[in-house]
Coordinates of C-alpha atoms in Angstrom, one line a residue:
X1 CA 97.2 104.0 172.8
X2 CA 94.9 107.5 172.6
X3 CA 96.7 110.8 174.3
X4 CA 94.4 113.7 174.5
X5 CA 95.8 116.9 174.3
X6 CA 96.7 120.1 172.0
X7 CA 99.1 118.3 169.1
X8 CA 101.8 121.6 170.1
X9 CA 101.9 119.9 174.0
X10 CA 101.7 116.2 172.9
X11 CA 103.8 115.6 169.9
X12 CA 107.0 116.7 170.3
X13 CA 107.7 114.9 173.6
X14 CA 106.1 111.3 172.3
X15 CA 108.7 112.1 169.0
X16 CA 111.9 112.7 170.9
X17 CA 111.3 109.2 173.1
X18 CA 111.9 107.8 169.4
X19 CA 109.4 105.3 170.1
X20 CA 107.1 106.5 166.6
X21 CA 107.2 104.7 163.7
X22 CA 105.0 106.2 161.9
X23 CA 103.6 110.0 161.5
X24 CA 100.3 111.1 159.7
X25 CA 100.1 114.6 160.0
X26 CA 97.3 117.2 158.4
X27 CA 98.6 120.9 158.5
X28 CA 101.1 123.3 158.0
X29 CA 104.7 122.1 156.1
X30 CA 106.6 124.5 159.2
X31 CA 105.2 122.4 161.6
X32 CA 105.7 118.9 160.3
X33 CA 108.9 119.8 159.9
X34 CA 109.9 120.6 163.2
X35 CA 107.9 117.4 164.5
X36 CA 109.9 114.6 162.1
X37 CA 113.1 116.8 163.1
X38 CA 112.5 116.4 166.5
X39 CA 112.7 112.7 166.7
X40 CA 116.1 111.1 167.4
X41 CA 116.4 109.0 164.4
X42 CA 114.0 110.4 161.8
X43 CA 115.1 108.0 158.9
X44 CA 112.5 105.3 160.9
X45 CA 109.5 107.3 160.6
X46 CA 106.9 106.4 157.8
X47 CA 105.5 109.6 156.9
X48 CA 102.1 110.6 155.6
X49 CA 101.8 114.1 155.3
X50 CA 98.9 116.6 153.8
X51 CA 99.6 120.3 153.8
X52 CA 99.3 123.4 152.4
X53 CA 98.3 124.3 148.5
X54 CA 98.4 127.2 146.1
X55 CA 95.6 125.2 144.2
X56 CA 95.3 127.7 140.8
X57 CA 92.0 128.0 138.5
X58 CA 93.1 128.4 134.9
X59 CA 90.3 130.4 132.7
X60 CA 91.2 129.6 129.1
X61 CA 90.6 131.3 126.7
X62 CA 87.9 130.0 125.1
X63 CA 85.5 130.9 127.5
X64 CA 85.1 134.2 126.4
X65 CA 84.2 134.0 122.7
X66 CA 80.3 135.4 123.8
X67 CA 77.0 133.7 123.6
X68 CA 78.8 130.4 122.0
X69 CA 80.4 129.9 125.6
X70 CA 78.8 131.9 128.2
X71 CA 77.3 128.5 129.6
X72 CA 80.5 127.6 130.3
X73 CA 81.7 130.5 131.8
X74 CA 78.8 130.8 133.6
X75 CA 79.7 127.4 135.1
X76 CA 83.3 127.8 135.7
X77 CA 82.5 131.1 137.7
X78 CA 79.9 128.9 140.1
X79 CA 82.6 126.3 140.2
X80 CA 85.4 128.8 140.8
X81 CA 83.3 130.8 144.1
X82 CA 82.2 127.2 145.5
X83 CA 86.3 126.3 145.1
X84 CA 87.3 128.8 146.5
X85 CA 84.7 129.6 149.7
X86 CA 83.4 126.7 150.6
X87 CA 84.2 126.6 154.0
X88 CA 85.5 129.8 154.1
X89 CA 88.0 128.7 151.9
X90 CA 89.3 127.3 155.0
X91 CA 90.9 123.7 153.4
X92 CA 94.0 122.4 151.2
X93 CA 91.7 121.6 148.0
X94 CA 90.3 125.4 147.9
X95 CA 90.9 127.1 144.8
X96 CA 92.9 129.9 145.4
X97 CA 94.6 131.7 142.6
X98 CA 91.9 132.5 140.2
X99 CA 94.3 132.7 136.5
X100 CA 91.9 135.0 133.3
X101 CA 93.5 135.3 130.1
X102 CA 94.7 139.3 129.8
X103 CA 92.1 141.7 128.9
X104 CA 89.4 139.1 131.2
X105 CA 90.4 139.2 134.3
X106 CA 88.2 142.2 135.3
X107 CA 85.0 140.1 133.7
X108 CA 86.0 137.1 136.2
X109 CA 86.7 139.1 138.8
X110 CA 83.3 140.8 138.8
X111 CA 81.6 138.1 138.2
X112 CA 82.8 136.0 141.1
X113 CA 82.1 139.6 143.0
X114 CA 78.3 139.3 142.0
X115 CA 78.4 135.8 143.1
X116 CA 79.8 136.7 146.3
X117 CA 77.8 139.5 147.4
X118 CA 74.5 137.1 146.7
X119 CA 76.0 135.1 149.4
X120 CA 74.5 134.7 153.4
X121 CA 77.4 135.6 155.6
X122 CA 76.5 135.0 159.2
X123 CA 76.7 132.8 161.9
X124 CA 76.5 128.6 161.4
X125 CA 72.7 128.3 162.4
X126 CA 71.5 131.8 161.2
X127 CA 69.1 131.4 158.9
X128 CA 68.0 134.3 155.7
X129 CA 65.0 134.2 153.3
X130 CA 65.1 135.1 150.1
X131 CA 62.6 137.4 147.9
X132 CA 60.8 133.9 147.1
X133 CA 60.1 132.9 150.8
X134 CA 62.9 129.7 150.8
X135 CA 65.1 129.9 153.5
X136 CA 68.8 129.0 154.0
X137 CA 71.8 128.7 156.1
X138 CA 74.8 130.9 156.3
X139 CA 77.4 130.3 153.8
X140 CA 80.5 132.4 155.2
X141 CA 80.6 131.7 158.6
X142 CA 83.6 133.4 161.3
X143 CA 87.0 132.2 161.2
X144 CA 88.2 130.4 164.0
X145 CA 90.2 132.8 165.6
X146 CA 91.0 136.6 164.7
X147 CA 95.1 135.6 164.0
X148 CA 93.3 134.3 160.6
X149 CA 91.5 137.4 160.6
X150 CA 94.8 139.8 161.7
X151 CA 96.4 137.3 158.4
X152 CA 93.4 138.0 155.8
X153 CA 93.7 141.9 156.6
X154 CA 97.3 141.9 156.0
X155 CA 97.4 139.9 152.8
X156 CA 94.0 142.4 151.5
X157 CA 96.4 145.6 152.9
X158 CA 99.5 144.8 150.9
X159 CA 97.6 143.9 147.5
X160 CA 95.4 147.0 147.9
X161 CA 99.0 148.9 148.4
X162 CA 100.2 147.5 145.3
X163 CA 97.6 148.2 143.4
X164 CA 94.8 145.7 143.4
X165 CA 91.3 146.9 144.4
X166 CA 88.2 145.2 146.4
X167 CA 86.2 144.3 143.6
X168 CA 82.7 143.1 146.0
X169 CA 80.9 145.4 148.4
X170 CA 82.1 145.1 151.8
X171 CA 84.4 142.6 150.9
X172 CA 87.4 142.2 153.7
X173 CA 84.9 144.1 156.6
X174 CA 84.5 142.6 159.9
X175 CA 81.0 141.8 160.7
X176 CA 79.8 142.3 164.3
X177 CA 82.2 144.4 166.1
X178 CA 85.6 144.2 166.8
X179 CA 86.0 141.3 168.4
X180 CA 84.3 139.1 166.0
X181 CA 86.3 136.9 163.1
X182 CA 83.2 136.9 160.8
X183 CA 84.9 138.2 157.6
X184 CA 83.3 139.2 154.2
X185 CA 84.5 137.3 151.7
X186 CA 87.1 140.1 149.4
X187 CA 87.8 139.8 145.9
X188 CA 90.7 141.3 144.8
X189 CA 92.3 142.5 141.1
X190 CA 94.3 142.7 139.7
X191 CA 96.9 140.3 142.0
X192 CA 100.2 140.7 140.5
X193 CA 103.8 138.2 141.3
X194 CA 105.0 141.2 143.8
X195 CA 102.1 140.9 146.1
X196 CA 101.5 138.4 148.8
X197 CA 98.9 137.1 147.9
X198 CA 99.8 136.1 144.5
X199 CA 102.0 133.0 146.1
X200 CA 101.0 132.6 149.9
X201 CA 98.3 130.2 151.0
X202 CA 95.8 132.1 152.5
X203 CA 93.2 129.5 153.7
X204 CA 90.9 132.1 154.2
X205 CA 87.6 133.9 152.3
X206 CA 90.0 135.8 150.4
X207 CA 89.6 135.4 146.3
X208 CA 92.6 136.7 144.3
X209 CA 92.1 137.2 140.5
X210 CA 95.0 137.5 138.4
X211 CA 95.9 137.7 134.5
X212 CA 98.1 136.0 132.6
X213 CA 100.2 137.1 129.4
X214 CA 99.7 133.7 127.8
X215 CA 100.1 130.0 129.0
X216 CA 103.4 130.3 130.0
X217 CA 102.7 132.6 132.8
X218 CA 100.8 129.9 134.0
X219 CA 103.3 127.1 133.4
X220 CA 106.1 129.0 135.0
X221 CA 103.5 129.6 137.9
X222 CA 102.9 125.7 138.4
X223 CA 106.8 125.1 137.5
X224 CA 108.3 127.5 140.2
X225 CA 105.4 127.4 143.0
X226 CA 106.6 126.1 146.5
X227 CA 103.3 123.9 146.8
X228 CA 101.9 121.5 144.3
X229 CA 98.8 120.0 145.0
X230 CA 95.6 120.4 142.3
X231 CA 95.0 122.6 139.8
X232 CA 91.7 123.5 137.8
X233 CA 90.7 124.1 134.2
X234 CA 87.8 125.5 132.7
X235 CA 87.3 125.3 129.3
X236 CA 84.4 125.9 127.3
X237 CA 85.8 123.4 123.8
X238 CA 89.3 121.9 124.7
X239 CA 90.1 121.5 121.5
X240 CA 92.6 123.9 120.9
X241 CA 95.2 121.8 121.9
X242 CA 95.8 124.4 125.2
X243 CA 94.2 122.2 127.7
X244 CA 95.7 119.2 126.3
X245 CA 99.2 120.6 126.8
X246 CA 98.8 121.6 130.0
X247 CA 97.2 118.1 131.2
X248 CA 101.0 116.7 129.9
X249 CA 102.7 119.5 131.8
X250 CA 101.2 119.5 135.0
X251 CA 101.3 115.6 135.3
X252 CA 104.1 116.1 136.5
X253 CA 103.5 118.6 138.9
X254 CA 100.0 118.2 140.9
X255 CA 99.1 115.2 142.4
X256 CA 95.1 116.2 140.8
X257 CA 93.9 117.9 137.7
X258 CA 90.3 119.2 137.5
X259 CA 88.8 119.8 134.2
X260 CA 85.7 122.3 135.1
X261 CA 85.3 121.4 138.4
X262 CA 86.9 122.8 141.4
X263 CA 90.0 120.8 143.7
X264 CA 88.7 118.7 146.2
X265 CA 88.9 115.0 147.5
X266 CA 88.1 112.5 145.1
X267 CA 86.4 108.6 146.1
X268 CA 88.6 107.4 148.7
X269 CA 89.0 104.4 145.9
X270 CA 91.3 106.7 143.9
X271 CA 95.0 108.1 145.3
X272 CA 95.0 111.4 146.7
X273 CA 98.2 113.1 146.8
X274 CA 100.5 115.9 146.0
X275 CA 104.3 117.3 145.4
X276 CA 106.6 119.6 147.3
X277 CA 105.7 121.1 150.1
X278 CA 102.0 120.1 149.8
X279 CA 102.1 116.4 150.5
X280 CA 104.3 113.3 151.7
X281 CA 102.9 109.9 150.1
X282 CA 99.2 108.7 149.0
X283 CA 95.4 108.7 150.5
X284 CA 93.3 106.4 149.8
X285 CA 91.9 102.9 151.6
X286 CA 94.6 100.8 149.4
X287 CA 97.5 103.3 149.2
X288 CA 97.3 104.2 152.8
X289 CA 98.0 100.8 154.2
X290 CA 100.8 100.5 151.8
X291 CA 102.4 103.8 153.1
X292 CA 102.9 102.4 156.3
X293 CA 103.6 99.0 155.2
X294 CA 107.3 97.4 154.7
X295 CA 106.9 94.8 152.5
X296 CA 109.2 91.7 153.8
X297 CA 110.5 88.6 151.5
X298 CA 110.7 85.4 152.5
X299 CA 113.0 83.5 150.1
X300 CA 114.7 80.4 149.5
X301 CA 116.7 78.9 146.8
X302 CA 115.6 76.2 144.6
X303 CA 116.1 72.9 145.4
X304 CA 117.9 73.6 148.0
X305 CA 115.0 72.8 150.7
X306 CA 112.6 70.1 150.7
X307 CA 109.2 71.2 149.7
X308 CA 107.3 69.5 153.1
X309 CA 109.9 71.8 155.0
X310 CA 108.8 74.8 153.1
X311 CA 105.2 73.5 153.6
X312 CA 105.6 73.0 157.5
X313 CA 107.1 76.6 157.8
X314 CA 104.2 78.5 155.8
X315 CA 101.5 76.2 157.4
X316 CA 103.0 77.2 161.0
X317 CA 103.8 80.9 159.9
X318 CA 101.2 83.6 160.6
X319 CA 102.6 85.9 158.1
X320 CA 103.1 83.3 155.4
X321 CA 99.3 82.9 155.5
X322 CA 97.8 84.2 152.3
X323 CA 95.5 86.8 152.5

């Protein structure tokens, strides 16, 4: 059966008949809660679930020893703006806790602030042409409604009151009057553990640069964080052991580790999952169909029925029938 409709109107009455077996939800953890609590006897429900992510880019350090690894810094800032702003930075993989070694941060941060301002930030089919003649589309485009534009002001307002600063021109400005939701793209640093921003998804173009102490700070980051989806690392050598460690640690934490490249989905031929509040079970074509499988035994002991009655029952049995 199909029902069209908004998922806030539909859902909760088709859970509370108890008649749903099985939920696959995309969205917001708040909200799948209240659906699966909303069903009579919730222990029946298979549940798929996708939802939100802190997904953090860790900077190590040995992409700032100069010449010897400026290619690879140079690539993990590209990586870290496509991460984080593709599509406004408007889905679970985005990167969205940019993590510099101490005395760095200000480098990244500009850097992805240069990066930012060379983008086109207009409407879907606008088009812009560059110095050379070659056009190309917009690449910040309006948010879909201004509550996510009311949300990326507020979380810019209480980092900028605490001390972080709007490191790209324009950034956080509303293009196009008042009414519109086409938001530059901000860069803030440093974001510091009191602000906001430093632990609340904000599926938005907002790109929030912080420092760490050493690896720890990072470790206790992934180790206390409320979502636990992907994480990022860009290294310029990896063979410092740093990387390495941190590979072992967060095993146990994300559901994905990139090594310079930015979160997203991988081939649907390889799980896609997460921990906490991020996710509920694994995506992919074979891991999908298991999670809202049951798998059912047919057994019987030993000698204790005649093989051509075993042999009638599979041959007559629909299920019994090997795939």
């Amino acid at each position: 059966n199909f029902i069209s409709g908004g998922g806030r109107v539909t859902m909760p009455p088709l859970m509370q008949t108890g008649n749903i077996d099985g939920l696959a939800f995309i969205g917001g953890s708040a909200a799948a809660d209240d659906l699966i609590r909303k069903h009579p006897e919730p222990h029946r429900l298979k549940i798929f679930l996708q939802l939100e992510a802190k997904n953090m880019a860790i900077f190590m350090s040995d992409l700032f020893k100069g010449e010897e690894s400026k290619a690879a810094l140079d690539h993990a800032i590209k990586e870290a703006v496509s991460g984080g702003l593709s599509y406004n930075g408007q889905r679970c993989t985005a990167l969205k806790l940019m993590f510099a070694p101490k005395g760095d941060g200000e480098l990244v941060a500009n850097k992805i602030a240069a990066a930012v301002e060379a983008m086109n930030v207009g409407l879907p089919w606008q088009t812009f042409q560059d110095d050379e003649g070659k056009q190309s589309y917009s690449q910040i485009t309006p948010l879909p409604n201004m509550k996510r534009v009311e949300y990326m002001q507020s979380l810019i307002a209480d980092a900028t009151s605490k001390g972080a600063k709007i490191m790209n021109a324009n950034g956080g400005s509303i293009v196009g009057g008042p009414e519109s939701s086409l938001m530059t793209p901000a860069v803030l640093y440093p974001v510091t553990p009191d602000m906001d921003l430093y632990h609340e998804e904000q599926f938005g173009p907002v790109v929030p640069v912080a420092e760490y102490d050493d690896i720890d700070t990072v470790l206790e980051y992934a180790r206390n964080g409320k979502f636990a989806q992907q994480a990022s690392i860009f290294t310029a050598t990896g063979d410092d052991g740093s990387t390495s460690m941190l590979i072992d640690r967060f095993s146990s934490v994300f559901g994905k580790i990139n090594i310079n490249g930015s979160c997203g989905r991988s081939p649907d031929s390889l799980p896609f999952s997460g921990r906490r509040s991020s996710a509920m079970g694994v995506m992919s074509i074979t891991e999908a169909l298991r999670e809202f499988s049951v798998p059912t035994v047919v057994s019987y002991k030993e000698n204790s029925v005649p093989e051509n009655v075993v042999e009638s029952i599979q041959e007559n049995s629909s299920f019994m029938q090997n795939l």
